[in-house]
Amino acid sequence: MHTSFLVLIILALVIVASIITSIVTYLILAGRNKRIRLAEQYRQIGITDGYLSIQEEIEKNIKSEHIKFTTVSPVKAPDFANEEHTEQESDPKDIWVVVRGKDSNTSEKIFEYWHFIYQDSRWICKERKKKAG
């Protein structure tokens, strides 16, 4: 009787360990997939180096505006941008991102283009425009 009880406990521990391993693997792959997706999005706008630090700084700027974002995706300059857009270099000075999320103060949904420029050794939001449509 003690042996069957011991076998059940060992089986339960193996199942719990398997579940924990699956969860950890999922979390690791989800983070890896996000980095791969970000790398591709930045590559499409001509940025190949330093994109993770750029993304991190831009996300900090958005959080400081009381925005709880679900996604922040770099995009090519939208049609309404008043400036002539040329292919960006690997060291960009301006970036457009699409921000999806919610305003923490009003709970209003946010779906906007944000234009960031690199000035005084930091990224600053130059303008925000509602996404049409």
XYZ file of N, CA, C and O in Angstrom:
532
model
N 0.820 -1.186 0.000
C 0.000 0.000 0.000
C 0.871 1.259 0.000
O 0.560 2.209 -0.690
N 1.948 1.229 0.792
C 2.844 2.377 0.821
C 3.520 2.574 -0.531
O 3.757 3.700 -0.943
N 3.799 1.476 -1.204
C 4.464 1.554 -2.498
C 3.558 2.225 -3.529
O 4.005 3.081 -4.288
N 2.263 1.860 -3.584
C 1.367 2.491 -4.548
C 1.183 3.968 -4.244
O 1.100 4.791 -5.155
N 1.138 4.320 -2.976
C 1.004 5.727 -2.592
C 2.257 6.499 -3.025
O 2.165 7.610 -3.542
N 3.426 5.912 -2.832
C 4.679 6.528 -3.234
C 4.740 6.694 -4.756
O 5.176 7.729 -5.259
N 4.255 5.708 -5.491
C 4.214 5.784 -6.951
C 3.287 6.917 -7.391
O 3.605 7.680 -8.310
N 2.147 7.078 -6.738
C 1.208 8.161 -7.072
C 1.834 9.532 -6.804
O 1.666 10.467 -7.594
N 2.549 9.656 -5.715
C 3.208 10.929 -5.405
C 4.272 11.243 -6.451
O 4.366 12.365 -6.945
N 5.070 10.251 -6.810
C 6.103 10.454 -7.829
C 5.468 10.821 -9.165
O 5.921 11.727 -9.860
N 4.388 10.155 -9.538
C 3.677 10.456 -10.772
C 3.139 11.886 -10.748
O 3.248 12.613 -11.743
N 2.559 12.295 -9.624
C 2.045 13.661 -9.490
C 3.175 14.676 -9.644
O 3.018 15.706 -10.314
N 4.339 14.410 -9.047
C 5.483 15.312 -9.167
C 5.977 15.406 -10.604
O 6.336 16.486 -11.086
N 5.979 14.284 -11.298
C 6.397 14.280 -12.704
C 5.431 15.113 -13.549
O 5.855 15.895 -14.407
N 4.131 14.972 -13.294
C 3.129 15.741 -14.043
C 3.290 17.231 -13.764
O 3.279 18.050 -14.685
N 3.457 17.611 -12.497
C 3.645 19.025 -12.139
C 4.908 19.574 -12.794
O 4.907 20.677 -13.347
N 6.000 18.804 -12.762
C 7.251 19.238 -13.390
C 7.071 19.420 -14.895
O 7.589 20.368 -15.491
N 6.317 18.537 -15.512
C 6.050 18.634 -16.948
C 5.252 19.894 -17.278
O 5.538 20.589 -18.252
N 4.261 20.193 -16.465
C 3.453 21.398 -16.677
C 4.313 22.644 -16.525
O 4.244 23.562 -17.350
N 5.139 22.692 -15.495
C 6.017 23.844 -15.268
C 6.984 24.014 -16.439
O 7.196 25.125 -16.932
N 7.537 22.912 -16.922
C 8.451 22.962 -18.063
C 7.741 23.510 -19.302
O 8.292 24.333 -20.031
N 6.513 23.083 -19.533
C 5.747 23.569 -20.683
C 5.489 25.063 -20.581
O 5.609 25.799 -21.567
N 5.135 25.541 -19.406
C 4.864 26.965 -19.208
C 6.125 27.785 -19.431
O 6.101 28.805 -20.131
N 7.233 27.357 -18.869
C 8.498 28.081 -19.037
C 8.905 28.103 -20.507
O 9.317 29.141 -21.036
N 8.780 26.991 -21.189
C 9.110 26.927 -22.616
C 8.240 27.879 -23.416
O 8.728 28.611 -24.281
N 6.941 27.921 -23.126
C 6.025 28.831 -23.816
C 6.451 30.278 -23.614
O 6.495 31.069 -24.556
N 6.769 30.649 -22.372
C 7.172 32.025 -22.083
C 8.466 32.403 -22.789
O 8.603 33.505 -23.315
N 9.414 31.492 -22.819
C 10.681 31.755 -23.505
C 10.442 31.948 -25.001
O 10.947 32.895 -25.606
N 9.654 31.068 -25.600
C 9.390 31.181 -27.041
C 8.572 32.421 -27.368
O 8.792 33.059 -28.399
N 7.639 32.810 -26.506
C 6.840 34.015 -26.745
C 7.747 35.239 -26.770
O 7.606 36.111 -27.632
N 8.693 35.319 -25.847
C 9.641 36.431 -25.828
C 10.537 36.428 -27.050
O 10.817 37.470 -27.641
N 10.975 35.252 -27.443
C 11.835 35.121 -28.622
C 11.074 35.535 -29.875
O 11.597 36.256 -30.730
N 9.812 35.110 -30.002
C 9.013 35.467 -31.168
C 8.780 36.975 -31.232
O 8.769 37.556 -32.308
N 8.594 37.616 -30.076
C 8.411 39.069 -30.061
C 9.668 39.758 -30.573
O 9.595 40.685 -31.370
N 10.845 39.292 -30.135
C 12.102 39.889 -30.596
C 12.293 39.678 -32.096
O 12.737 40.580 -32.797
N 11.932 38.503 -32.591
C 12.049 38.230 -34.034
C 11.105 39.142 -34.812
O 11.482 39.716 -35.835
N 9.872 39.292 -34.328
C 8.887 40.155 -34.992
C 9.370 41.617 -34.996
O 9.291 42.301 -36.007
N 9.901 42.088 -33.851
C 10.424 43.459 -33.780
C 11.592 43.645 -34.740
O 11.683 44.672 -35.421
N 12.490 42.670 -34.789
C 13.640 42.767 -35.698
C 13.160 42.920 -37.136
O 13.683 43.749 -37.890
N 12.160 42.153 -37.520
C 11.632 42.237 -38.886
C 10.956 43.586 -39.140
O 11.141 44.193 -40.188
N 10.177 44.082 -38.171
C 9.514 45.380 -38.342
C 10.535 46.503 -38.497
O 10.381 47.380 -39.352
N 11.576 46.493 -37.677
C 12.608 47.525 -37.791
C 13.399 47.369 -39.086
O 13.753 48.358 -39.720
N 13.671 46.129 -39.503
C 14.386 45.911 -40.753
C 13.603 46.495 -41.931
O 14.174 47.080 -42.840
N 12.280 46.376 -41.883
C 11.449 46.893 -42.970
C 11.504 48.414 -43.090
O 11.247 48.953 -44.159
N 11.833 49.107 -42.007
C 11.971 50.565 -42.100
C 13.442 50.984 -42.187
O 13.773 52.149 -42.054
N 14.334 49.999 -42.383
C 15.730 50.295 -42.659
C 16.637 50.327 -41.442
O 17.765 50.785 -41.531
N 16.182 49.860 -40.288
C 17.011 49.875 -39.080
C 17.422 48.445 -38.770
O 16.573 47.578 -38.592
N 18.723 48.228 -38.702
C 19.192 46.869 -38.427
C 19.979 46.757 -37.126
O 20.156 45.666 -36.619
N 20.458 47.871 -36.592
C 21.250 47.832 -35.370
C 20.575 48.637 -34.255
O 20.018 49.702 -34.502
N 20.643 48.142 -33.045
C 20.186 48.891 -31.882
C 18.687 49.023 -31.734
O 18.211 49.840 -30.947
N 17.921 48.218 -32.468
C 16.475 48.392 -32.432
C 15.859 48.056 -31.077
O 14.860 48.655 -30.681
N 16.451 47.095 -30.333
C 15.873 46.750 -29.025
C 15.997 47.910 -28.045
O 15.058 48.202 -27.299
N 17.125 48.607 -28.039
C 17.267 49.755 -27.137
C 16.371 50.907 -27.585
O 15.813 51.625 -26.755
N 16.212 51.085 -28.886
C 15.295 52.110 -29.396
C 13.869 51.787 -28.943
O 13.161 52.641 -28.413
N 13.453 50.540 -29.140
C 12.097 50.116 -28.764
C 11.875 50.315 -27.268
O 10.830 50.811 -26.850
N 12.853 49.936 -26.455
C 12.725 50.065 -25.003
C 12.536 51.526 -24.590
O 11.678 51.848 -23.776
N 13.328 52.425 -25.180
C 13.220 53.839 -24.827
C 11.885 54.428 -25.290
O 11.259 55.201 -24.577
N 11.435 54.028 -26.477
C 10.146 54.513 -26.980
C 9.012 54.013 -26.084
O 8.100 54.759 -25.739
N 9.070 52.749 -25.657
C 8.036 52.212 -24.764
C 8.026 52.950 -23.425
O 6.962 53.213 -22.873
N 9.191 53.328 -22.899
C 9.241 54.108 -21.659
C 8.569 55.460 -21.840
O 7.844 55.924 -20.965
N 8.791 56.105 -22.998
C 8.146 57.387 -23.286
C 6.632 57.247 -23.302
O 5.910 58.097 -22.784
N 6.146 56.169 -23.907
C 4.702 55.961 -24.012
C 4.102 55.708 -22.638
O 3.056 56.259 -22.295
N 4.790 54.906 -21.816
C 4.303 54.651 -20.454
C 4.234 55.934 -19.642
O 3.339 56.105 -18.821
N 5.179 56.855 -19.863
C 5.186 58.107 -19.103
C 3.990 58.992 -19.467
O 3.658 59.913 -18.737
N 3.337 58.706 -20.573
C 2.142 59.452 -20.990
C 0.862 58.800 -20.465
O -0.228 59.107 -20.929
N 0.994 57.895 -19.518
C -0.136 57.181 -18.905
C -0.897 56.337 -19.920
O -2.127 56.262 -19.896
N -0.151 55.721 -20.817
C -0.737 54.832 -21.816
C -0.356 53.401 -21.444
O 0.816 53.083 -21.282
N -1.367 52.553 -21.307
C -1.113 51.118 -21.114
C -1.241 50.493 -22.506
O -2.341 50.260 -22.997
N -0.087 50.270 -23.140
C -0.119 49.807 -24.524
C -0.169 48.294 -24.604
O 0.336 47.597 -23.739
N -0.815 47.819 -25.665
C -0.790 46.391 -25.955
C 0.270 46.105 -27.008
O 0.948 45.083 -26.930
N 0.412 47.024 -27.980
C 1.482 46.884 -28.976
C 2.037 48.250 -29.343
O 1.321 49.251 -29.345
N 3.316 48.249 -29.648
C 4.017 49.413 -30.182
C 4.825 48.890 -31.351
O 5.781 48.149 -31.160
N 4.401 49.234 -32.563
C 5.029 48.674 -33.764
C 5.618 49.771 -34.628
O 4.914 50.705 -35.008
N 6.905 49.670 -34.978
C 7.501 50.648 -35.890
C 6.915 50.482 -37.289
O 6.644 49.365 -37.722
N 6.686 51.617 -37.952
C 6.104 51.595 -39.302
C 6.813 52.618 -40.174
O 7.488 53.509 -39.679
N 6.618 52.482 -41.477
C 7.111 53.511 -42.395
C 6.302 54.771 -42.157
O 5.174 54.718 -41.676
N 6.863 55.923 -42.521
C 6.159 57.192 -42.321
C 4.806 57.141 -43.020
O 4.712 56.759 -44.184
N 3.733 57.491 -42.301
C 2.396 57.452 -42.909
C 2.230 58.529 -43.975
O 3.009 59.474 -44.039
N 1.192 58.377 -44.787
C 0.941 59.300 -45.896
C 0.785 60.748 -45.442
O 1.155 61.661 -46.154
N 0.209 60.962 -44.255
C -0.037 62.322 -43.809
C 1.202 63.016 -43.252
O 1.164 64.192 -42.921
N 2.321 62.301 -43.146
C 3.550 62.908 -42.611
C 3.964 64.062 -43.519
O 4.031 63.916 -44.731
N 4.224 65.210 -42.934
C 4.530 66.421 -43.692
C 5.962 66.492 -44.183
O 6.340 67.443 -44.829
N 6.749 65.511 -43.855
C 8.148 65.566 -44.241
C 8.451 64.547 -45.331
O 7.790 63.546 -45.455
N 9.457 64.856 -46.090
C 9.883 63.930 -47.126
C 10.551 62.741 -46.457
O 11.476 62.896 -45.674
N 10.058 61.561 -46.746
C 10.587 60.359 -46.095
C 11.541 59.646 -47.032
O 11.206 59.332 -48.158
N 12.741 59.449 -46.550
C 13.714 58.673 -47.312
C 14.035 57.438 -46.509
O 13.714 57.349 -45.331
N 14.665 56.483 -47.124
C 15.049 55.270 -46.397
C 15.937 55.656 -45.223
O 16.874 56.432 -45.370
N 15.619 55.109 -44.061
C 16.379 55.436 -42.870
C 17.685 54.663 -42.860
O 17.800 53.585 -43.420
N 18.654 55.243 -42.179
C 19.939 54.583 -42.031
C 19.858 53.640 -40.845
O 18.861 53.571 -40.157
N 20.941 52.944 -40.590
C 20.987 52.045 -39.456
C 20.960 52.825 -38.138
O 20.628 52.290 -37.111
N 21.312 54.107 -38.172
C 21.254 54.973 -37.000
C 20.214 56.059 -37.276
O 20.532 57.148 -37.719
N 18.931 55.768 -37.030
C 17.864 56.679 -37.421
C 17.785 57.904 -36.512
O 18.252 57.887 -35.379
N 17.177 58.957 -37.019
C 16.936 60.158 -36.218
C 15.444 60.391 -36.015
O 15.055 61.256 -35.250
N 14.615 59.673 -36.739
C 13.174 59.751 -36.491
C 12.499 58.422 -36.821
O 12.931 57.709 -37.715
N 11.478 58.101 -36.041
C 10.763 56.833 -36.186
C 9.276 57.085 -35.958
O 8.894 57.806 -35.035
N 8.455 56.475 -36.783
C 7.012 56.447 -36.570
C 6.651 55.089 -35.988
O 7.172 54.066 -36.424
N 5.757 55.079 -35.008
C 5.249 53.829 -34.450
C 3.730 53.902 -34.376
O 3.154 54.985 -34.263
N 3.103 52.744 -34.472
C 1.668 52.649 -34.223
C 1.512 52.144 -32.794
O 2.107 51.138 -32.420
N 0.745 52.883 -32.002
C 0.517 52.531 -30.600
C -0.930 52.083 -30.451
O -1.854 52.806 -30.816
N -1.095 50.875 -29.920
C -2.433 50.371 -29.599
C -2.469 50.135 -28.100
O -1.548 49.552 -27.543
N -3.532 50.587 -27.462
C -3.629 50.388 -26.022
C -4.784 51.156 -25.434
O -5.800 51.375 -26.082
N -4.581 51.599 -24.184
C -5.637 52.285 -23.468
C -5.034 53.388 -22.605
O -3.987 53.205 -21.998
N -5.708 54.540 -22.558
C -5.287 55.627 -21.682
C -5.603 55.225 -20.247
O -6.749 54.900 -19.923
N -4.608 55.231 -19.379
C -4.794 54.791 -17.987
C -5.730 55.712 -17.207
O -6.398 55.273 -16.277
N -5.778 56.981 -17.577
C -6.609 57.942 -16.845
C -8.079 57.889 -17.253
O -8.962 58.030 -16.414
N -8.348 57.718 -18.540
C -9.732 57.792 -19.035
C -10.282 56.460 -19.524
O -11.464 56.378 -19.853
N -9.463 55.443 -19.615
C -9.818 54.124 -20.161
C -10.206 54.192 -21.637
O -10.775 53.261 -22.183
N -9.897 55.297 -22.288
C -10.168 55.453 -23.716
C -9.190 54.600 -24.508
O -7.997 54.550 -24.220
N -9.700 53.909 -25.539
C -8.829 53.106 -26.396
C -7.963 54.029 -27.236
O -8.409 55.067 -27.715
N -6.715 53.627 -27.412
C -5.745 54.394 -28.185
C -5.347 53.577 -29.407
O -5.036 52.401 -29.311
N -5.379 54.215 -30.564
C -4.903 53.620 -31.806
C -4.341 54.776 -32.614
O -5.067 55.432 -33.356
N -3.059 55.071 -32.402
C -2.474 56.295 -32.923
C -1.111 56.049 -33.547
O -0.424 55.084 -33.226
N -0.723 57.000 -34.423
C 0.647 57.085 -34.915
C 1.390 58.055 -33.996
O 0.884 59.128 -33.687
N 2.564 57.661 -33.555
C 3.417 58.551 -32.769
C 4.713 58.740 -33.540
O 5.306 57.785 -34.033
N 5.164 59.977 -33.626
C 6.395 60.306 -34.334
C 7.459 60.662 -33.303
O 7.313 61.620 -32.554
N 8.531 59.884 -33.260
C 9.630 60.120 -32.330
C 10.845 60.634 -33.084
O 11.135 60.172 -34.185
N 11.520 61.612 -32.487
C 12.787 62.096 -33.040
C 13.875 61.902 -31.987
O 13.597 61.917 -30.790
N 15.090 61.709 -32.457
C 16.233 61.546 -31.558
C 16.893 62.898 -31.397
O 17.407 63.480 -32.346
N 16.824 63.422 -30.168
C 17.331 64.758 -29.894
C 17.931 64.778 -28.497
O 17.352 64.226 -27.560
N 19.054 65.426 -28.340
C 19.729 65.528 -27.039
C 19.944 64.154 -26.403
O 19.674 63.949 -25.217
N 20.367 63.194 -27.193
C 20.688 61.831 -26.741
C 19.502 61.065 -26.175
O 19.659 60.188 -25.332
N 18.283 61.391 -26.628
C 17.109 60.638 -26.195
C 16.004 60.762 -27.243
O 16.015 61.647 -28.086
N 15.047 59.824 -27.165
C 13.914 59.820 -28.085
C 12.787 60.657 -27.500
O 12.374 60.456 -26.368
N 12.266 61.589 -28.295
C 11.212 62.498 -27.861
C 10.039 62.368 -28.821
O 10.222 62.314 -30.036
N 8.828 62.340 -28.263
C 7.640 62.287 -29.116
C 7.389 63.677 -29.691
O 7.118 64.629 -28.967
N 7.475 63.779 -31.006
C 7.297 65.058 -31.698
C 5.814 65.323 -31.963
O 5.341 66.443 -31.861
N 5.066 64.264 -32.319
C 3.632 64.438 -32.579
C 2.901 63.117 -32.462
O 3.494 62.055 -32.535
N 1.590 63.241 -32.243
C 0.700 62.079 -32.163
C -0.495 62.350 -33.067
O -1.020 63.448 -33.082
N -0.888 61.349 -33.829
C -2.064 61.495 -34.709
C -2.935 60.256 -34.581
O -2.419 59.149 -34.569
N -4.217 60.460 -34.500
C -5.164 59.350 -34.467
C -5.060 58.565 -35.765
O -4.913 59.153 -36.843
N -5.123 57.264 -35.665
C -5.097 56.430 -36.866
C -6.487 56.464 -37.483
O -7.475 56.242 -36.812
N -6.530 56.778 -38.750
C -7.807 56.860 -39.460
C -8.424 55.484 -39.585
O -7.745 54.490 -39.769
N -9.726 55.478 -39.465
C -10.387 54.350 -39.775
C -10.898 53.244 -39.162
O -11.327 52.289 -39.323
